[in-house]
Amino acid sequence: MSLGLGVAQLAASDTVRRISGVDDSPTSRTVVPLVGARELVHAAGLLTSRRKGIWTWTRVVGDAMDLAALGIAIAHRGGRRRRRLVGVTGVIVGITVVDLLTAVQATRPERTGSVRAARSSREGGSMELTATTTIRRPPPEVYAFWRDLDNLPTFMAHLEEVRATGDHTSHWSASAPFGKNVEWDAEILDEATGERIAWRSTGNADVPNSGTVRFVPAPDGVSTEVHIVMSYDIPGGAVGKAVAKYFGEEPHQQLDDDLRRLKQVLETGQVVRSEGAPWGKRARKEFPQRPAQPLSDSDLAKGADA
């Protein structure tokens, strides 16, 4: 758009002024070519720069300048020229809306929180998540707990089972929306004891996924910062993602909750649940909840009987 407008205003300035209704003004003979030159600068930036967000905002600023100039021109004209200017102004308002939406989209910040869970790709059903939490335990202990794959279902709510099938391979089973289960095999691609674990799914996985978890010493010298990067495809693509979110299975919130449970398990020895929902992931309709507190021995006995 910038390229087309710029070329038109420089190569056919008189025609542009006549269509716009400002061909009776000497000032327009200077302003129209200058606006055309500005548009070519926008075009060059948008076509060549990697910083698209900045250049989209320059278009918004340019649109505001154009609207201001058109407002002045409308105030000093009447009849047919005024009607032409009003029509052109309507077109520029539409262009401004598109430019503004594009600029906001290009510079939208990532979501952050106390447990940071992160951004999603809008292409199909692909989802990329990042998250961070701090656990008051040393990195070797946190790493060892995570590396023992049998421990993962204790804090990852949707995992039903993780079974080691080799030194670096495993089989995973997880619950999905509408009471469905999904399964996949995975392999560890990279591992540094006490520092990081990187994995990916293999074969024909129901949920293709990959990720890395890093265990970083916290500044207090006692705690561990757990940093996770995950990417996977939600079954059903974009529709499946929307439906999952509607039914409370929003992946960002899942990751928040999983890390919160990991912190509880390592710091207190168990997941602290509310009296209203003592059985965790087996209870989907768990409202309202009461203040959280550890389960009593009788509660645990009732749960085992059930």
PDB file of C-alpha atoms in Angstrom:
ATOM      1  CA  MET A   1       0.000   0.000   0.000  1.00  0.00           C
ATOM      2  CA  SER A   2       2.796   2.412   0.890  1.00  0.00           C
ATOM      3  CA  LEU A   3       4.611   1.622  -2.345  1.00  0.00           C
ATOM      4  CA  GLY A   4       1.499   2.131  -4.469  1.00  0.00           C
ATOM      5  CA  LEU A   5       0.490   5.370  -2.783  1.00  0.00           C
ATOM      6  CA  GLY A   6       4.009   6.751  -2.953  1.00  0.00           C
ATOM      7  CA  VAL A   7       4.452   6.040  -6.657  1.00  0.00           C
ATOM      8  CA  ALA A   8       1.000   7.460  -7.486  1.00  0.00           C
ATOM      9  CA  GLN A   9       1.546  10.685  -5.562  1.00  0.00           C
ATOM     10  CA  LEU A  10       4.946  11.279  -7.158  1.00  0.00           C
ATOM     11  CA  ALA A  11       4.230  10.089 -10.722  1.00  0.00           C
ATOM     12  CA  ALA A  12       0.683  11.440 -11.051  1.00  0.00           C
ATOM     13  CA  SER A  13       0.526  14.215  -8.504  1.00  0.00           C
ATOM     14  CA  ASP A  14      -1.971  16.326 -10.475  1.00  0.00           C
ATOM     15  CA  THR A  15      -4.384  13.392 -10.853  1.00  0.00           C
ATOM     16  CA  VAL A  16      -4.198  12.561  -7.153  1.00  0.00           C
ATOM     17  CA  ARG A  17      -4.867  16.189  -6.228  1.00  0.00           C
ATOM     18  CA  ARG A  18      -7.854  16.369  -8.596  1.00  0.00           C
ATOM     19  CA  ILE A  19      -9.407  13.149  -7.290  1.00  0.00           C
ATOM     20  CA  SER A  20      -8.860  14.295  -3.716  1.00  0.00           C
ATOM     21  CA  GLY A  21     -10.403  17.716  -4.317  1.00  0.00           C
ATOM     22  CA  VAL A  22      -7.322  19.826  -3.451  1.00  0.00           C
ATOM     23  CA  ASP A  23      -6.259  20.729  -7.007  1.00  0.00           C
ATOM     24  CA  ASP A  24      -7.195  24.375  -6.390  1.00  0.00           C
ATOM     25  CA  SER A  25      -4.481  24.903  -3.766  1.00  0.00           C
ATOM     26  CA  PRO A  26      -0.839  25.879  -4.461  1.00  0.00           C
ATOM     27  CA  THR A  27       0.101  24.304  -1.133  1.00  0.00           C
ATOM     28  CA  SER A  28      -1.133  20.917  -2.326  1.00  0.00           C
ATOM     29  CA  ARG A  29       1.437  20.947  -5.139  1.00  0.00           C
ATOM     30  CA  THR A  30       4.098  20.704  -2.451  1.00  0.00           C
ATOM     31  CA  VAL A  31       2.286  18.582   0.135  1.00  0.00           C
ATOM     32  CA  VAL A  32       1.114  15.732  -2.120  1.00  0.00           C
ATOM     33  CA  PRO A  33       4.610  14.859  -3.484  1.00  0.00           C
ATOM     34  CA  LEU A  34       6.051  15.100   0.038  1.00  0.00           C
ATOM     35  CA  VAL A  35       3.435  12.638   1.286  1.00  0.00           C
ATOM     36  CA  GLY A  36       4.334  10.374  -1.649  1.00  0.00           C
ATOM     37  CA  ALA A  37       8.012  10.483  -0.691  1.00  0.00           C
ATOM     38  CA  ARG A  38       7.080   9.634   2.901  1.00  0.00           C
ATOM     39  CA  GLU A  39       5.084   6.625   1.713  1.00  0.00           C
ATOM     40  CA  LEU A  40       8.079   5.339  -0.249  1.00  0.00           C
ATOM     41  CA  VAL A  41      10.179   5.589   2.927  1.00  0.00           C
ATOM     42  CA  HIS A  42       7.529   3.510   4.749  1.00  0.00           C
ATOM     43  CA  ALA A  43       7.577   0.966   1.918  1.00  0.00           C
ATOM     44  CA  ALA A  44      11.360   0.663   2.004  1.00  0.00           C
ATOM     45  CA  GLY A  45      11.313   0.093   5.766  1.00  0.00           C
ATOM     46  CA  LEU A  46       8.521  -2.477   5.656  1.00  0.00           C
ATOM     47  CA  LEU A  47      10.095  -4.415   2.789  1.00  0.00           C
ATOM     48  CA  THR A  48      13.687  -4.471   4.031  1.00  0.00           C
ATOM     49  CA  SER A  49      13.743  -4.109   7.820  1.00  0.00           C
ATOM     50  CA  ARG A  50      13.337  -6.958  10.275  1.00  0.00           C
ATOM     51  CA  ARG A  51      11.783  -4.564  12.790  1.00  0.00           C
ATOM     52  CA  LYS A  52       8.344  -4.577  11.212  1.00  0.00           C
ATOM     53  CA  GLY A  53       6.653  -3.336  14.376  1.00  0.00           C
ATOM     54  CA  ILE A  54       8.436   0.018  14.310  1.00  0.00           C
ATOM     55  CA  TRP A  55       7.658   0.608  10.639  1.00  0.00           C
ATOM     56  CA  THR A  56       3.995  -0.255  11.037  1.00  0.00           C
ATOM     57  CA  TRP A  57       3.781   2.410  13.735  1.00  0.00           C
ATOM     58  CA  THR A  58       5.360   4.967  11.374  1.00  0.00           C
ATOM     59  CA  ARG A  59       2.446   4.315   9.028  1.00  0.00           C
ATOM     60  CA  VAL A  60      -0.004   5.007  11.870  1.00  0.00           C
ATOM     61  CA  VAL A  61       1.756   8.324  12.568  1.00  0.00           C
ATOM     62  CA  GLY A  62       1.628   9.157   8.865  1.00  0.00           C
ATOM     63  CA  ASP A  63      -2.086   8.347   8.768  1.00  0.00           C
ATOM     64  CA  ALA A  64      -2.683  10.742  11.672  1.00  0.00           C
ATOM     65  CA  MET A  65      -0.814  13.494   9.782  1.00  0.00           C
ATOM     66  CA  ASP A  66      -2.905  12.833   6.668  1.00  0.00           C
ATOM     67  CA  LEU A  67      -6.168  12.988   8.615  1.00  0.00           C
ATOM     68  CA  ALA A  68      -5.129  16.282  10.197  1.00  0.00           C
ATOM     69  CA  ALA A  69      -4.273  17.759   6.782  1.00  0.00           C
ATOM     70  CA  LEU A  70      -7.543  16.504   5.301  1.00  0.00           C
ATOM     71  CA  GLY A  71      -9.481  18.043   8.192  1.00  0.00           C
ATOM     72  CA  ILE A  72      -7.923  21.434   7.462  1.00  0.00           C
ATOM     73  CA  ALA A  73      -8.649  21.057   3.741  1.00  0.00           C
ATOM     74  CA  ILE A  74     -12.310  20.131   4.368  1.00  0.00           C
ATOM     75  CA  ALA A  75     -12.784  23.213   6.536  1.00  0.00           C
ATOM     76  CA  HIS A  76     -11.679  25.490   3.665  1.00  0.00           C
ATOM     77  CA  ARG A  77     -13.697  23.934   0.828  1.00  0.00           C
ATOM     78  CA  GLY A  78     -17.276  23.406  -0.203  1.00  0.00           C
ATOM     79  CA  GLY A  79     -19.367  21.805  -2.907  1.00  0.00           C
ATOM     80  CA  ARG A  80     -17.904  19.028  -5.063  1.00  0.00           C
ATOM     81  CA  ARG A  81     -14.368  19.430  -3.707  1.00  0.00           C
ATOM     82  CA  ARG A  82     -15.608  19.101  -0.140  1.00  0.00           C
ATOM     83  CA  ARG A  83     -17.507  15.906  -1.010  1.00  0.00           C
ATOM     84  CA  ARG A  84     -14.377  14.456  -2.621  1.00  0.00           C
ATOM     85  CA  LEU A  85     -12.332  15.300   0.467  1.00  0.00           C
ATOM     86  CA  VAL A  86     -14.911  13.662   2.744  1.00  0.00           C
ATOM     87  CA  GLY A  87     -14.769  10.506   0.624  1.00  0.00           C
ATOM     88  CA  VAL A  88     -10.964  10.440   0.682  1.00  0.00           C
ATOM     89  CA  THR A  89     -11.021  11.004   4.446  1.00  0.00           C
ATOM     90  CA  GLY A  90     -13.291   7.980   4.869  1.00  0.00           C
ATOM     91  CA  VAL A  91     -10.808   5.832   2.928  1.00  0.00           C
ATOM     92  CA  ILE A  92      -7.891   7.105   5.047  1.00  0.00           C
ATOM     93  CA  VAL A  93      -9.817   6.343   8.245  1.00  0.00           C
ATOM     94  CA  GLY A  94     -10.243   2.746   7.049  1.00  0.00           C
ATOM     95  CA  ILE A  95      -6.542   2.491   6.206  1.00  0.00           C
ATOM     96  CA  THR A  96      -5.684   3.938   9.630  1.00  0.00           C
ATOM     97  CA  VAL A  97      -7.741   1.263  11.396  1.00  0.00           C
ATOM     98  CA  VAL A  98      -5.956  -1.505   9.457  1.00  0.00           C
ATOM     99  CA  ASP A  99      -2.543   0.054  10.143  1.00  0.00           C
ATOM    100  CA  LEU A 100      -3.307   0.429  13.845  1.00  0.00           C
ATOM    101  CA  LEU A 101      -4.452  -3.174  14.220  1.00  0.00           C
ATOM    102  CA  THR A 102      -1.374  -4.378  12.334  1.00  0.00           C
ATOM    103  CA  ALA A 103       0.958  -2.267  14.504  1.00  0.00           C
ATOM    104  CA  VAL A 104      -0.603  -3.524  17.736  1.00  0.00           C
ATOM    105  CA  GLN A 105      -0.391  -7.139  16.547  1.00  0.00           C
ATOM    106  CA  ALA A 106       3.248  -6.734  15.483  1.00  0.00           C
ATOM    107  CA  THR A 107       4.331  -5.348  18.862  1.00  0.00           C
ATOM    108  CA  ARG A 108       2.058  -7.267  21.245  1.00  0.00           C
ATOM    109  CA  PRO A 109       4.017  -8.266  24.394  1.00  0.00           C
ATOM    110  CA  GLU A 110       4.156 -11.777  25.784  1.00  0.00           C
ATOM    111  CA  ARG A 111       1.974 -12.687  28.715  1.00  0.00           C
ATOM    112  CA  THR A 112       3.739 -12.795  32.079  1.00  0.00           C
ATOM    113  CA  GLY A 113       2.783 -13.931  35.583  1.00  0.00           C
ATOM    114  CA  SER A 114       4.228 -15.121  38.899  1.00  0.00           C
ATOM    115  CA  VAL A 115       4.609 -18.418  37.109  1.00  0.00           C
ATOM    116  CA  ARG A 116       5.254 -17.208  33.583  1.00  0.00           C
ATOM    117  CA  ALA A 117       3.198 -18.889  30.924  1.00  0.00           C
ATOM    118  CA  ALA A 118       3.632 -17.593  27.797  1.00  0.00           C
ATOM    119  CA  ARG A 119       2.943 -17.312  24.165  1.00  0.00           C
ATOM    120  CA  SER A 120       0.991 -19.351  21.687  1.00  0.00           C
ATOM    121  CA  SER A 121       1.491 -19.651  17.980  1.00  0.00           C
ATOM    122  CA  ARG A 122      -1.633 -18.811  15.978  1.00  0.00           C
ATOM    123  CA  GLU A 123      -0.769 -21.183  13.147  1.00  0.00           C
ATOM    124  CA  GLY A 124      -3.154 -24.107  13.250  1.00  0.00           C
ATOM    125  CA  GLY A 125      -3.105 -26.119  16.468  1.00  0.00           C
ATOM    126  CA  SER A 126       0.573 -25.567  17.252  1.00  0.00           C
ATOM    127  CA  MET A 127       1.246 -24.224  20.750  1.00  0.00           C
ATOM    128  CA  GLU A 128       4.500 -22.974  22.271  1.00  0.00           C
ATOM    129  CA  LEU A 129       4.680 -22.370  26.018  1.00  0.00           C
ATOM    130  CA  THR A 130       7.335 -21.088  28.375  1.00  0.00           C
ATOM    131  CA  ALA A 131       7.144 -21.056  32.163  1.00  0.00           C
ATOM    132  CA  THR A 132       9.341 -20.306  35.160  1.00  0.00           C
ATOM    133  CA  THR A 133       8.988 -20.894  38.891  1.00  0.00           C
ATOM    134  CA  THR A 134      11.346 -20.896  41.881  1.00  0.00           C
ATOM    135  CA  ILE A 135      11.494 -23.863  44.266  1.00  0.00           C
ATOM    136  CA  ARG A 136      13.233 -23.743  47.623  1.00  0.00           C
ATOM    137  CA  ARG A 137      15.321 -26.815  47.004  1.00  0.00           C
ATOM    138  CA  PRO A 138      18.831 -27.169  45.487  1.00  0.00           C
ATOM    139  CA  PRO A 139      19.122 -27.876  41.724  1.00  0.00           C
ATOM    140  CA  PRO A 140      20.439 -31.470  42.085  1.00  0.00           C
ATOM    141  CA  GLU A 141      17.389 -32.416  44.157  1.00  0.00           C
ATOM    142  CA  VAL A 142      14.891 -30.785  41.791  1.00  0.00           C
ATOM    143  CA  TYR A 143      16.638 -32.326  38.775  1.00  0.00           C
ATOM    144  CA  ALA A 144      16.652 -35.807  40.352  1.00  0.00           C
ATOM    145  CA  PHE A 145      12.943 -35.584  41.140  1.00  0.00           C
ATOM    146  CA  TRP A 146      12.103 -34.578  37.563  1.00  0.00           C
ATOM    147  CA  ARG A 147      14.473 -37.132  36.022  1.00  0.00           C
ATOM    148  CA  ASP A 148      12.647 -39.948  37.816  1.00  0.00           C
ATOM    149  CA  LEU A 149       9.830 -40.103  35.260  1.00  0.00           C
ATOM    150  CA  ASP A 150       7.502 -41.895  37.674  1.00  0.00           C
ATOM    151  CA  ASN A 151       7.264 -38.604  39.587  1.00  0.00           C
ATOM    152  CA  LEU A 152       5.901 -36.536  36.703  1.00  0.00           C
ATOM    153  CA  PRO A 153       2.223 -37.574  37.077  1.00  0.00           C
ATOM    154  CA  THR A 154       2.310 -36.459  40.733  1.00  0.00           C
ATOM    155  CA  PHE A 155       2.308 -32.816  39.653  1.00  0.00           C
ATOM    156  CA  MET A 156       1.378 -32.813  35.948  1.00  0.00           C
ATOM    157  CA  ALA A 157      -2.404 -33.052  36.265  1.00  0.00           C
ATOM    158  CA  HIS A 158      -3.176 -34.463  32.821  1.00  0.00           C
ATOM    159  CA  LEU A 159      -0.524 -37.175  32.865  1.00  0.00           C
ATOM    160  CA  GLU A 160      -1.894 -40.600  33.702  1.00  0.00           C
ATOM    161  CA  GLU A 161       1.358 -42.550  33.382  1.00  0.00           C
ATOM    162  CA  VAL A 162       4.964 -42.148  32.281  1.00  0.00           C
ATOM    163  CA  ARG A 163       6.780 -45.453  31.840  1.00  0.00           C
ATOM    164  CA  ALA A 164      10.499 -45.684  31.135  1.00  0.00           C
ATOM    165  CA  THR A 165      11.229 -48.013  28.209  1.00  0.00           C
ATOM    166  CA  GLY A 166      14.998 -47.460  28.128  1.00  0.00           C
ATOM    167  CA  ASP A 167      17.750 -45.212  29.478  1.00  0.00           C
ATOM    168  CA  HIS A 168      16.550 -42.289  27.342  1.00  0.00           C
ATOM    169  CA  THR A 169      13.149 -43.463  26.054  1.00  0.00           C
ATOM    170  CA  SER A 170       9.708 -43.575  27.635  1.00  0.00           C
ATOM    171  CA  HIS A 171       5.991 -44.046  26.954  1.00  0.00           C
ATOM    172  CA  TRP A 172       3.491 -41.369  28.016  1.00  0.00           C
ATOM    173  CA  SER A 173      -0.277 -41.475  28.572  1.00  0.00           C
ATOM    174  CA  ALA A 174      -2.367 -38.384  29.282  1.00  0.00           C
ATOM    175  CA  SER A 175      -6.002 -37.380  29.607  1.00  0.00           C
ATOM    176  CA  ALA A 176      -7.552 -35.094  26.989  1.00  0.00           C
ATOM    177  CA  PRO A 177     -10.830 -33.143  26.765  1.00  0.00           C
ATOM    178  CA  PHE A 178     -14.143 -35.059  26.656  1.00  0.00           C
ATOM    179  CA  GLY A 179     -12.718 -38.032  28.558  1.00  0.00           C
ATOM    180  CA  LYS A 180     -10.279 -39.038  25.813  1.00  0.00           C
ATOM    181  CA  ASN A 181      -6.749 -40.351  26.342  1.00  0.00           C
ATOM    182  CA  VAL A 182      -3.683 -39.644  24.223  1.00  0.00           C
ATOM    183  CA  GLU A 183      -0.392 -41.564  24.143  1.00  0.00           C
ATOM    184  CA  TRP A 184       3.078 -41.106  22.678  1.00  0.00           C
ATOM    185  CA  ASP A 185       6.664 -42.289  22.927  1.00  0.00           C
ATOM    186  CA  ALA A 186       9.435 -39.845  23.779  1.00  0.00           C
ATOM    187  CA  GLU A 187      13.210 -39.722  23.849  1.00  0.00           C
ATOM    188  CA  ILE A 188      15.682 -37.538  25.728  1.00  0.00           C
ATOM    189  CA  LEU A 189      17.799 -35.650  23.196  1.00  0.00           C
ATOM    190  CA  ASP A 190      20.140 -33.770  25.506  1.00  0.00           C
ATOM    191  CA  GLU A 191      20.863 -34.060  29.198  1.00  0.00           C
ATOM    192  CA  ALA A 192      23.282 -32.450  31.647  1.00  0.00           C
ATOM    193  CA  THR A 193      23.004 -33.894  35.150  1.00  0.00           C
ATOM    194  CA  GLY A 194      21.587 -31.335  37.543  1.00  0.00           C
ATOM    195  CA  GLU A 195      21.236 -28.706  34.807  1.00  0.00           C
ATOM    196  CA  ARG A 196      18.854 -29.558  31.950  1.00  0.00           C
ATOM    197  CA  ILE A 197      16.794 -32.172  30.133  1.00  0.00           C
ATOM    198  CA  ALA A 198      15.630 -31.843  26.506  1.00  0.00           C
ATOM    199  CA  TRP A 199      13.130 -34.246  24.937  1.00  0.00           C
ATOM    200  CA  ARG A 200      10.863 -34.826  21.950  1.00  0.00           C
ATOM    201  CA  SER A 201       8.117 -37.234  20.985  1.00  0.00           C
ATOM    202  CA  THR A 202       8.872 -39.968  18.461  1.00  0.00           C
ATOM    203  CA  GLY A 203       6.920 -41.994  15.938  1.00  0.00           C
ATOM    204  CA  ASN A 204       3.246 -41.386  15.252  1.00  0.00           C
ATOM    205  CA  ALA A 205       2.470 -39.494  18.475  1.00  0.00           C
ATOM    206  CA  ASP A 206      -1.116 -38.530  19.300  1.00  0.00           C
ATOM    207  CA  VAL A 207       0.313 -35.223  20.557  1.00  0.00           C
ATOM    208  CA  PRO A 208       3.628 -34.363  18.835  1.00  0.00           C
ATOM    209  CA  ASN A 209       5.687 -32.407  21.363  1.00  0.00           C
ATOM    210  CA  SER A 210       9.165 -31.342  22.393  1.00  0.00           C
ATOM    211  CA  GLY A 211      10.705 -29.250  25.112  1.00  0.00           C
ATOM    212  CA  THR A 212      13.535 -28.372  27.464  1.00  0.00           C
ATOM    213  CA  VAL A 213      13.583 -27.927  31.231  1.00  0.00           C
ATOM    214  CA  ARG A 214      16.535 -26.162  32.881  1.00  0.00           C
ATOM    215  CA  PHE A 215      17.428 -26.135  36.572  1.00  0.00           C
ATOM    216  CA  VAL A 216      19.225 -22.891  37.408  1.00  0.00           C
ATOM    217  CA  PRO A 217      20.634 -21.976  40.859  1.00  0.00           C
ATOM    218  CA  ALA A 218      18.642 -19.067  42.304  1.00  0.00           C
ATOM    219  CA  PRO A 219      20.403 -15.938  43.600  1.00  0.00           C
ATOM    220  CA  ASP A 220      19.691 -16.914  47.227  1.00  0.00           C
ATOM    221  CA  GLY A 221      22.086 -19.874  46.885  1.00  0.00           C
ATOM    222  CA  VAL A 222      19.459 -22.299  48.180  1.00  0.00           C
ATOM    223  CA  SER A 223      16.599 -22.390  45.685  1.00  0.00           C
ATOM    224  CA  THR A 224      16.248 -23.515  42.052  1.00  0.00           C
ATOM    225  CA  GLU A 225      14.728 -21.636  39.144  1.00  0.00           C
ATOM    226  CA  VAL A 226      12.913 -24.098  36.889  1.00  0.00           C
ATOM    227  CA  HIS A 227      12.660 -22.854  33.283  1.00  0.00           C
ATOM    228  CA  ILE A 228      10.476 -24.786  30.831  1.00  0.00           C
ATOM    229  CA  VAL A 229      10.033 -24.370  27.083  1.00  0.00           C
ATOM    230  CA  MET A 230       7.472 -26.677  25.455  1.00  0.00           C
ATOM    231  CA  SER A 231       5.860 -26.920  22.039  1.00  0.00           C
ATOM    232  CA  TYR A 232       3.175 -29.334  20.917  1.00  0.00           C
ATOM    233  CA  ASP A 233       0.138 -29.786  18.687  1.00  0.00           C
ATOM    234  CA  ILE A 234      -3.254 -29.940  20.347  1.00  0.00           C
ATOM    235  CA  PRO A 235      -5.510 -32.670  18.893  1.00  0.00           C
ATOM    236  CA  GLY A 236      -8.119 -31.107  16.627  1.00  0.00           C
ATOM    237  CA  GLY A 237      -5.943 -28.182  15.566  1.00  0.00           C
ATOM    238  CA  ALA A 238      -7.234 -24.662  16.122  1.00  0.00           C
ATOM    239  CA  VAL A 239     -10.764 -25.916  16.810  1.00  0.00           C
ATOM    240  CA  GLY A 240      -9.477 -28.340  19.423  1.00  0.00           C
ATOM    241  CA  LYS A 241      -7.526 -25.529  21.073  1.00  0.00           C
ATOM    242  CA  ALA A 242     -10.606 -23.319  21.297  1.00  0.00           C
ATOM    243  CA  VAL A 243     -12.805 -26.131  22.638  1.00  0.00           C
ATOM    244  CA  ALA A 244     -10.173 -27.146  25.202  1.00  0.00           C
ATOM    245  CA  LYS A 245      -9.949 -23.568  26.439  1.00  0.00           C
ATOM    246  CA  TYR A 246     -13.740 -23.330  26.683  1.00  0.00           C
ATOM    247  CA  PHE A 247     -13.889 -26.416  28.891  1.00  0.00           C
ATOM    248  CA  GLY A 248     -11.161 -25.220  31.242  1.00  0.00           C
ATOM    249  CA  GLU A 249      -8.234 -27.043  29.618  1.00  0.00           C
ATOM    250  CA  GLU A 250      -6.319 -23.867  28.639  1.00  0.00           C
ATOM    251  CA  PRO A 251      -2.676 -24.944  28.153  1.00  0.00           C
ATOM    252  CA  HIS A 252      -1.174 -21.809  29.702  1.00  0.00           C
ATOM    253  CA  GLN A 253      -3.168 -22.353  32.871  1.00  0.00           C
ATOM    254  CA  GLN A 254      -2.272 -26.045  32.876  1.00  0.00           C
ATOM    255  CA  LEU A 255       1.410 -25.191  32.914  1.00  0.00           C
ATOM    256  CA  ASP A 256       0.919 -22.650  35.703  1.00  0.00           C
ATOM    257  CA  ASP A 257      -0.908 -25.239  37.787  1.00  0.00           C
ATOM    258  CA  ASP A 258       1.603 -28.011  37.084  1.00  0.00           C
ATOM    259  CA  LEU A 259       4.545 -25.908  38.247  1.00  0.00           C
ATOM    260  CA  ARG A 260       2.637 -24.803  41.324  1.00  0.00           C
ATOM    261  CA  ARG A 261       2.081 -28.455  42.225  1.00  0.00           C
ATOM    262  CA  LEU A 262       5.756 -29.265  41.581  1.00  0.00           C
ATOM    263  CA  LYS A 263       6.706 -26.517  44.016  1.00  0.00           C
ATOM    264  CA  GLN A 264       4.277 -27.890  46.608  1.00  0.00           C
ATOM    265  CA  VAL A 265       5.486 -31.467  46.243  1.00  0.00           C
ATOM    266  CA  LEU A 266       9.156 -30.575  46.654  1.00  0.00           C
ATOM    267  CA  GLU A 267       8.694 -28.014  49.414  1.00  0.00           C
ATOM    268  CA  THR A 268       5.950 -29.692  51.502  1.00  0.00           C
ATOM    269  CA  GLY A 269       6.079 -33.324  50.419  1.00  0.00           C
ATOM    270  CA  GLN A 270       2.582 -33.370  48.935  1.00  0.00           C
ATOM    271  CA  VAL A 271       0.202 -31.383  46.766  1.00  0.00           C
ATOM    272  CA  VAL A 272      -1.895 -29.153  49.017  1.00  0.00           C
ATOM    273  CA  ARG A 273      -5.502 -29.437  47.874  1.00  0.00           C
ATOM    274  CA  SER A 274      -8.714 -27.809  49.043  1.00  0.00           C
ATOM    275  CA  GLU A 275     -11.419 -29.622  50.980  1.00  0.00           C
ATOM    276  CA  GLY A 276     -13.732 -28.945  48.050  1.00  0.00           C
ATOM    277  CA  ALA A 277     -11.509 -30.874  45.599  1.00  0.00           C
ATOM    278  CA  PRO A 278      -9.266 -33.305  47.489  1.00  0.00           C
ATOM    279  CA  TRP A 279      -8.732 -35.685  44.592  1.00  0.00           C
ATOM    280  CA  GLY A 280      -7.015 -33.305  42.201  1.00  0.00           C
ATOM    281  CA  LYS A 281      -7.146 -34.247  38.548  1.00  0.00           C
ATOM    282  CA  ARG A 282      -9.854 -36.855  39.130  1.00  0.00           C
ATOM    283  CA  ALA A 283     -12.239 -34.065  40.132  1.00  0.00           C
ATOM    284  CA  ARG A 284     -13.160 -31.800  37.213  1.00  0.00           C
ATOM    285  CA  LYS A 285     -16.233 -30.249  38.855  1.00  0.00           C
ATOM    286  CA  GLU A 286     -14.592 -28.818  41.942  1.00  0.00           C
ATOM    287  CA  PHE A 287     -16.427 -25.582  42.793  1.00  0.00           C
ATOM    288  CA  PRO A 288     -16.557 -23.918  45.198  1.00  0.00           C
ATOM    289  CA  GLN A 289     -13.207 -24.640  46.853  1.00  0.00           C
ATOM    290  CA  ARG A 290     -12.335 -23.869  50.457  1.00  0.00           C
ATOM    291  CA  PRO A 291      -8.996 -22.577  51.741  1.00  0.00           C
ATOM    292  CA  ALA A 292      -6.211 -25.050  50.941  1.00  0.00           C
ATOM    293  CA  GLN A 293      -4.870 -27.380  53.613  1.00  0.00           C
ATOM    294  CA  PRO A 294      -3.159 -30.815  53.669  1.00  0.00           C
ATOM    295  CA  LEU A 295      -5.379 -33.904  53.565  1.00  0.00           C
ATOM    296  CA  SER A 296      -6.048 -35.704  56.824  1.00  0.00           C
ATOM    297  CA  ASP A 297      -5.413 -39.446  57.296  1.00  0.00           C
ATOM    298  CA  SER A 298      -9.166 -40.090  57.109  1.00  0.00           C
ATOM    299  CA  ASP A 299      -9.425 -38.178  53.840  1.00  0.00           C
ATOM    300  CA  LEU A 300      -6.615 -40.260  52.367  1.00  0.00           C
ATOM    301  CA  ALA A 301      -8.280 -43.468  53.565  1.00  0.00           C
ATOM    302  CA  LYS A 302     -11.594 -42.453  51.965  1.00  0.00           C
ATOM    303  CA  GLY A 303      -9.814 -41.675  48.716  1.00  0.00           C
ATOM    304  CA  ALA A 304      -8.131 -45.085  48.678  1.00  0.00           C
ATOM    305  CA  ASP A 305     -11.498 -46.815  49.295  1.00  0.00           C
ATOM    306  CA  ALA A 306     -13.113 -44.851  46.453  1.00  0.00           C
TER     307      ALA A 306
END
